[in-house]
Amino acid sequence: MRAVTYRETGPSSVLKLVDREVPDPRPGEVRVKLARSGVNPTDWKFRSGGMPGGMPFDEITPGQDGAGVVEALGAGVEDLQVGDRVWLVLAQHGRPHGTAAEYTVQPAVRVVPLPDGASYDLGASVGVPAVTAHRALTSSDGGPERLGPGALDGKVVLVAGGAGAVGNAAVQLARWAGATVVTTVSSDEKAALARAAGAHHVVNYRDSEAAKEILAVAPDGVDIAVEVAPAQNMGIDLEVVRVHGLVSIYANNGGDELTLPLRAAFGKNLRFQFLILYTLRDDLVRAATEDVTAAMEAGALRVGEDAGLPVHHFPLDDLPAAHDAVEDGAVGKVLLDVADA
């Protein structure tokens, strides 16, 4: 099979297209023939050496997300069948080989049935972004712990960076769950994407007093802030999140150090949830994959320009360019076309 691997950290040029044996599943594992592989910021950050852990394996095939067809089952796998269409979550976490290959072998718990109406593009786009968004929306004091129609009725959700992949998923999932969704963006182009995703109110923070505009929509404050750039946005969050509200922080865009005015934070009894998928409890990942699948099945979670998330396709052997596109801030979702679909 063809795979893209690296044997040392560094720039995207360390990624090499290689031939490898097709792997066989062991007990409890599944072999998937991939159609699409998703590219996320953590892929290039791990590859460049910018994340903890260095090179935990002699050779790494990157890619946490993907979608394809079950081709073989290891002993003891009962909930999947050969021929099932599936999507993958955390495919390269704790393992040397992820989804930037024609085949991947994964524990069955990381292989999730893909609804009949969902494309492989969608299946390869939801792993890291949508599971992250799910956790950001389900960490509040008093819940909800799961998402579905009505779960966020009466709530106001603020999504910082509504045109990003996680932001887009948060907008769509919050809207599906019944929330009023406000999002902040940095340009008219991104504002159009956030509206396409379903945001009720869009604030261009470069052209307005963001906090004032958000409070005009939610005079009592927002219930949940899904935060991508805490170092830059904490002042806004402290001003607009209501008493007993939640700030869910999933990235460090705009700075690695967060300065927090304590009196303003504890004066509102705020909850701060820092989150990353790689140390998330298995039951929380499972709950997220179930709810994300339900959202896809309902047509509430989509990709493409009309869903606010343009898709950029690269061939498998052009993974270095795909990594560079994500690192350079491509607006939308970057996918590898591993096979025709």
Short mmCIF file of C-alpha atoms in Angstrom, two decimals, residues 36-245:
data_model
loop_
_atom_site.label_atom_id
_atom_site.label_comp_id
_atom_site.label_asym_id
_atom_site.label_seq_id
_atom_site.Cartn_x
_atom_site.Cartn_y
_atom_site.Cartn_z
CA ARG A 36 -10.44 10.37 2.66
CA SER A 37 -8.01 11.50 5.35
CA GLY A 38 -8.50 14.69 7.34
CA VAL A 39 -5.64 17.09 8.06
CA ASN A 40 -5.72 19.01 11.36
CA PRO A 41 -3.40 21.56 12.99
CA THR A 42 -2.14 18.94 15.44
CA ASP A 43 -0.79 16.91 12.50
CA TRP A 44 1.71 19.56 11.44
CA LYS A 45 2.42 20.55 15.05
CA PHE A 46 3.39 16.98 15.97
CA ARG A 47 5.36 16.59 12.74
CA SER A 48 7.28 19.82 13.29
CA GLY A 49 8.21 18.89 16.85
CA GLY A 50 6.02 21.59 18.34
CA MET A 51 4.04 19.25 20.60
CA PRO A 52 5.20 17.18 23.60
CA GLY A 53 6.40 13.66 22.89
CA GLY A 54 8.91 14.18 20.08
CA MET A 55 9.21 10.98 17.99
CA PRO A 56 7.55 8.24 20.06
CA PHE A 57 7.92 5.77 17.16
CA ASP A 58 10.65 5.16 14.59
CA GLU A 59 8.23 5.92 11.77
CA ILE A 60 4.93 7.80 11.89
CA THR A 61 2.05 7.96 9.45
CA PRO A 62 0.14 11.11 10.45
CA GLY A 63 -3.62 11.61 10.41
CA GLN A 64 -6.14 11.40 13.25
CA ASP A 65 -9.27 11.56 11.06
CA GLY A 66 -10.46 9.59 8.06
CA ALA A 67 -13.33 7.80 6.38
CA GLY A 68 -13.58 4.66 4.30
CA VAL A 69 -14.82 1.07 4.25
CA VAL A 70 -14.20 -1.81 6.66
CA GLU A 71 -12.15 -4.43 4.83
CA ALA A 72 -11.17 -6.91 7.55
CA LEU A 73 -12.06 -7.67 11.16
CA GLY A 74 -9.90 -8.98 13.96
CA ALA A 75 -11.16 -11.62 16.34
CA GLY A 76 -13.83 -10.45 18.77
CA VAL A 77 -15.12 -7.49 16.75
CA GLU A 78 -18.91 -7.79 16.72
CA ASP A 79 -20.40 -4.34 16.11
CA LEU A 80 -18.92 -3.83 12.62
CA GLN A 81 -19.08 -5.80 9.39
CA VAL A 82 -16.88 -6.01 6.30
CA GLY A 83 -18.21 -3.45 3.83
CA ASP A 84 -19.46 -0.99 6.45
CA ARG A 85 -18.84 2.68 5.68
CA VAL A 86 -17.08 4.25 8.68
CA TRP A 87 -15.38 7.32 10.06
CA LEU A 88 -12.35 7.32 12.36
CA VAL A 89 -11.45 9.21 15.50
CA LEU A 90 -7.99 9.59 17.14
CA ALA A 91 -6.51 7.18 14.60
CA GLN A 92 -2.89 8.12 15.25
CA HIS A 93 -3.18 8.76 18.98
CA GLY A 94 -0.80 6.42 20.80
CA ARG A 95 -0.11 4.53 17.57
CA PRO A 96 2.53 4.91 14.87
CA HIS A 97 0.23 4.82 11.86
CA GLY A 98 -2.78 7.03 11.21
CA THR A 99 -4.87 7.81 8.15
CA ALA A 100 -2.42 9.22 5.58
CA ALA A 101 -2.31 5.82 3.89
CA GLU A 102 -4.43 3.58 1.72
CA TYR A 103 -5.18 1.28 4.67
CA THR A 104 -5.12 1.67 8.43
CA VAL A 105 -5.68 -0.77 11.28
CA GLN A 106 -7.48 0.67 14.30
CA PRO A 107 -9.05 -0.48 17.56
CA ALA A 108 -12.74 -1.07 16.90
CA VAL A 109 -13.68 1.63 19.43
CA ARG A 110 -12.11 4.23 17.14
CA VAL A 111 -14.10 3.10 14.11
CA VAL A 112 -17.60 4.58 13.92
CA PRO A 113 -20.40 3.74 11.44
CA LEU A 114 -20.95 6.51 8.88
CA PRO A 115 -24.62 7.31 8.22
CA ASP A 116 -25.89 6.39 4.75
CA GLY A 117 -26.46 10.00 3.71
CA ALA A 118 -23.05 11.23 4.89
CA SER A 119 -20.21 11.59 2.38
CA TYR A 120 -16.65 10.46 2.96
CA ASP A 121 -15.70 14.15 2.89
CA LEU A 122 -17.94 14.71 5.90
CA GLY A 123 -16.77 11.56 7.65
CA ALA A 124 -13.12 12.61 7.37
CA SER A 125 -13.89 16.13 8.61
CA VAL A 126 -15.65 15.49 11.91
CA GLY A 127 -13.16 13.62 14.13
CA VAL A 128 -10.96 16.18 15.84
CA PRO A 129 -13.11 19.27 15.11
CA ALA A 130 -16.56 17.94 15.97
CA VAL A 131 -15.52 15.84 18.99
CA THR A 132 -13.66 18.89 20.34
CA ALA A 133 -16.73 21.06 19.76
CA HIS A 134 -18.94 18.50 21.48
CA ARG A 135 -16.80 18.52 24.61
CA ALA A 136 -16.73 22.34 24.60
CA LEU A 137 -20.53 22.41 24.59
CA THR A 138 -21.07 19.72 27.25
CA SER A 139 -18.86 20.87 30.12
CA SER A 140 -21.26 23.29 31.83
CA ASP A 141 -22.27 23.09 35.46
CA GLY A 142 -25.59 21.25 35.29
CA GLY A 143 -25.09 20.00 31.75
CA PRO A 144 -26.09 19.04 29.24
CA GLU A 145 -23.74 16.07 29.06
CA ARG A 146 -25.08 15.00 25.67
CA LEU A 147 -26.18 16.94 22.57
CA GLY A 148 -29.34 16.51 20.58
CA PRO A 149 -32.44 18.51 19.65
CA GLY A 150 -33.50 20.58 22.66
CA ALA A 151 -30.37 19.96 24.74
CA LEU A 152 -29.37 23.65 24.62
CA ASP A 153 -32.82 25.22 24.39
CA GLY A 154 -32.81 28.70 25.93
CA LYS A 155 -29.00 28.88 26.00
CA VAL A 156 -26.78 31.40 24.24
CA VAL A 157 -23.48 30.09 22.88
CA LEU A 158 -20.60 32.34 21.82
CA VAL A 159 -18.19 30.73 19.33
CA ALA A 160 -14.91 32.57 18.84
CA GLY A 161 -13.64 31.99 15.30
CA GLY A 162 -16.82 30.64 13.78
CA ALA A 163 -15.18 30.11 10.40
CA GLY A 164 -12.60 27.61 11.68
CA ALA A 165 -13.13 23.86 11.62
CA VAL A 166 -13.86 23.53 15.35
CA GLY A 167 -15.80 26.78 15.33
CA ASN A 168 -17.90 25.60 12.39
CA ALA A 169 -18.69 22.33 14.16
CA ALA A 170 -19.55 24.19 17.38
CA VAL A 171 -21.93 26.50 15.51
CA GLN A 172 -23.68 23.61 13.77
CA LEU A 173 -23.91 21.39 16.86
CA ALA A 174 -25.11 24.23 19.11
CA ARG A 175 -27.72 25.24 16.54
CA TRP A 176 -28.89 21.60 16.24
CA ALA A 177 -29.19 21.43 20.03
CA GLY A 178 -31.40 24.53 20.14
CA ALA A 179 -29.02 27.29 21.25
CA THR A 180 -28.93 30.86 20.04
CA VAL A 181 -25.48 31.10 18.46
CA VAL A 182 -23.29 34.20 18.35
CA THR A 183 -19.89 34.04 16.70
CA THR A 184 -16.92 36.35 16.25
CA VAL A 185 -14.90 36.55 13.02
CA SER A 186 -12.16 38.71 11.54
CA SER A 187 -13.42 39.42 7.99
CA ASP A 188 -16.50 39.70 5.80
CA GLU A 189 -15.51 36.44 4.06
CA LYS A 190 -15.47 34.59 7.36
CA ALA A 191 -18.71 36.26 8.43
CA ALA A 192 -20.44 34.79 5.37
CA LEU A 193 -19.11 31.33 6.26
CA ALA A 194 -20.28 31.62 9.87
CA ARG A 195 -23.76 32.56 8.69
CA ALA A 196 -23.78 29.63 6.29
CA ALA A 197 -22.94 27.36 9.23
CA GLY A 198 -26.06 28.61 11.00
CA ALA A 199 -24.88 31.35 13.36
CA HIS A 200 -27.76 33.63 14.33
CA HIS A 201 -25.52 36.64 14.99
CA VAL A 202 -22.05 37.37 13.60
CA VAL A 203 -19.69 39.98 15.05
CA ASN A 204 -16.59 41.20 13.18
CA TYR A 205 -14.34 41.97 16.13
CA ARG A 206 -12.02 44.08 13.97
CA ASP A 207 -14.76 46.50 12.93
CA SER A 208 -16.79 46.76 16.12
CA GLU A 209 -16.85 46.78 19.91
CA ALA A 210 -17.31 43.05 20.15
CA ALA A 211 -18.42 42.84 23.78
CA LYS A 212 -21.04 45.55 23.31
CA GLU A 213 -22.47 43.81 20.24
CA ILE A 214 -22.57 40.43 21.98
CA LEU A 215 -24.33 41.87 25.03
CA ALA A 216 -26.85 43.57 22.76
CA VAL A 217 -27.85 40.06 21.65
CA ALA A 218 -27.54 38.49 25.11
CA PRO A 219 -28.11 41.20 27.76
CA ASP A 220 -27.86 38.64 30.58
CA GLY A 221 -24.65 37.22 29.17
CA VAL A 222 -23.82 34.11 27.18
CA ASP A 223 -24.00 30.68 28.77
CA ILE A 224 -21.03 29.08 26.99
CA ALA A 225 -18.03 30.64 25.24
CA VAL A 226 -16.17 28.26 22.92
CA GLU A 227 -12.72 29.82 22.89
CA VAL A 228 -9.91 29.40 20.34
CA ALA A 229 -7.74 32.39 21.35
CA PRO A 230 -7.89 32.89 25.14
CA ALA A 231 -4.78 35.04 25.36
CA GLN A 232 -6.43 37.60 23.09
CA ASN A 233 -10.09 37.18 23.96
CA MET A 234 -10.22 36.68 27.73
CA GLY A 235 -11.24 40.29 28.32
CA ILE A 236 -14.27 39.84 26.08
CA ASP A 237 -15.12 36.48 27.66
CA LEU A 238 -15.04 37.90 31.18
CA GLU A 239 -17.31 40.74 30.11
CA VAL A 240 -19.92 38.73 28.24
CA VAL A 241 -20.15 35.30 29.93
CA ARG A 242 -22.95 35.24 32.50
CA VAL A 243 -22.68 34.34 36.18
CA HIS A 244 -22.05 30.58 36.51
CA GLY A 245 -21.22 30.47 32.80
#
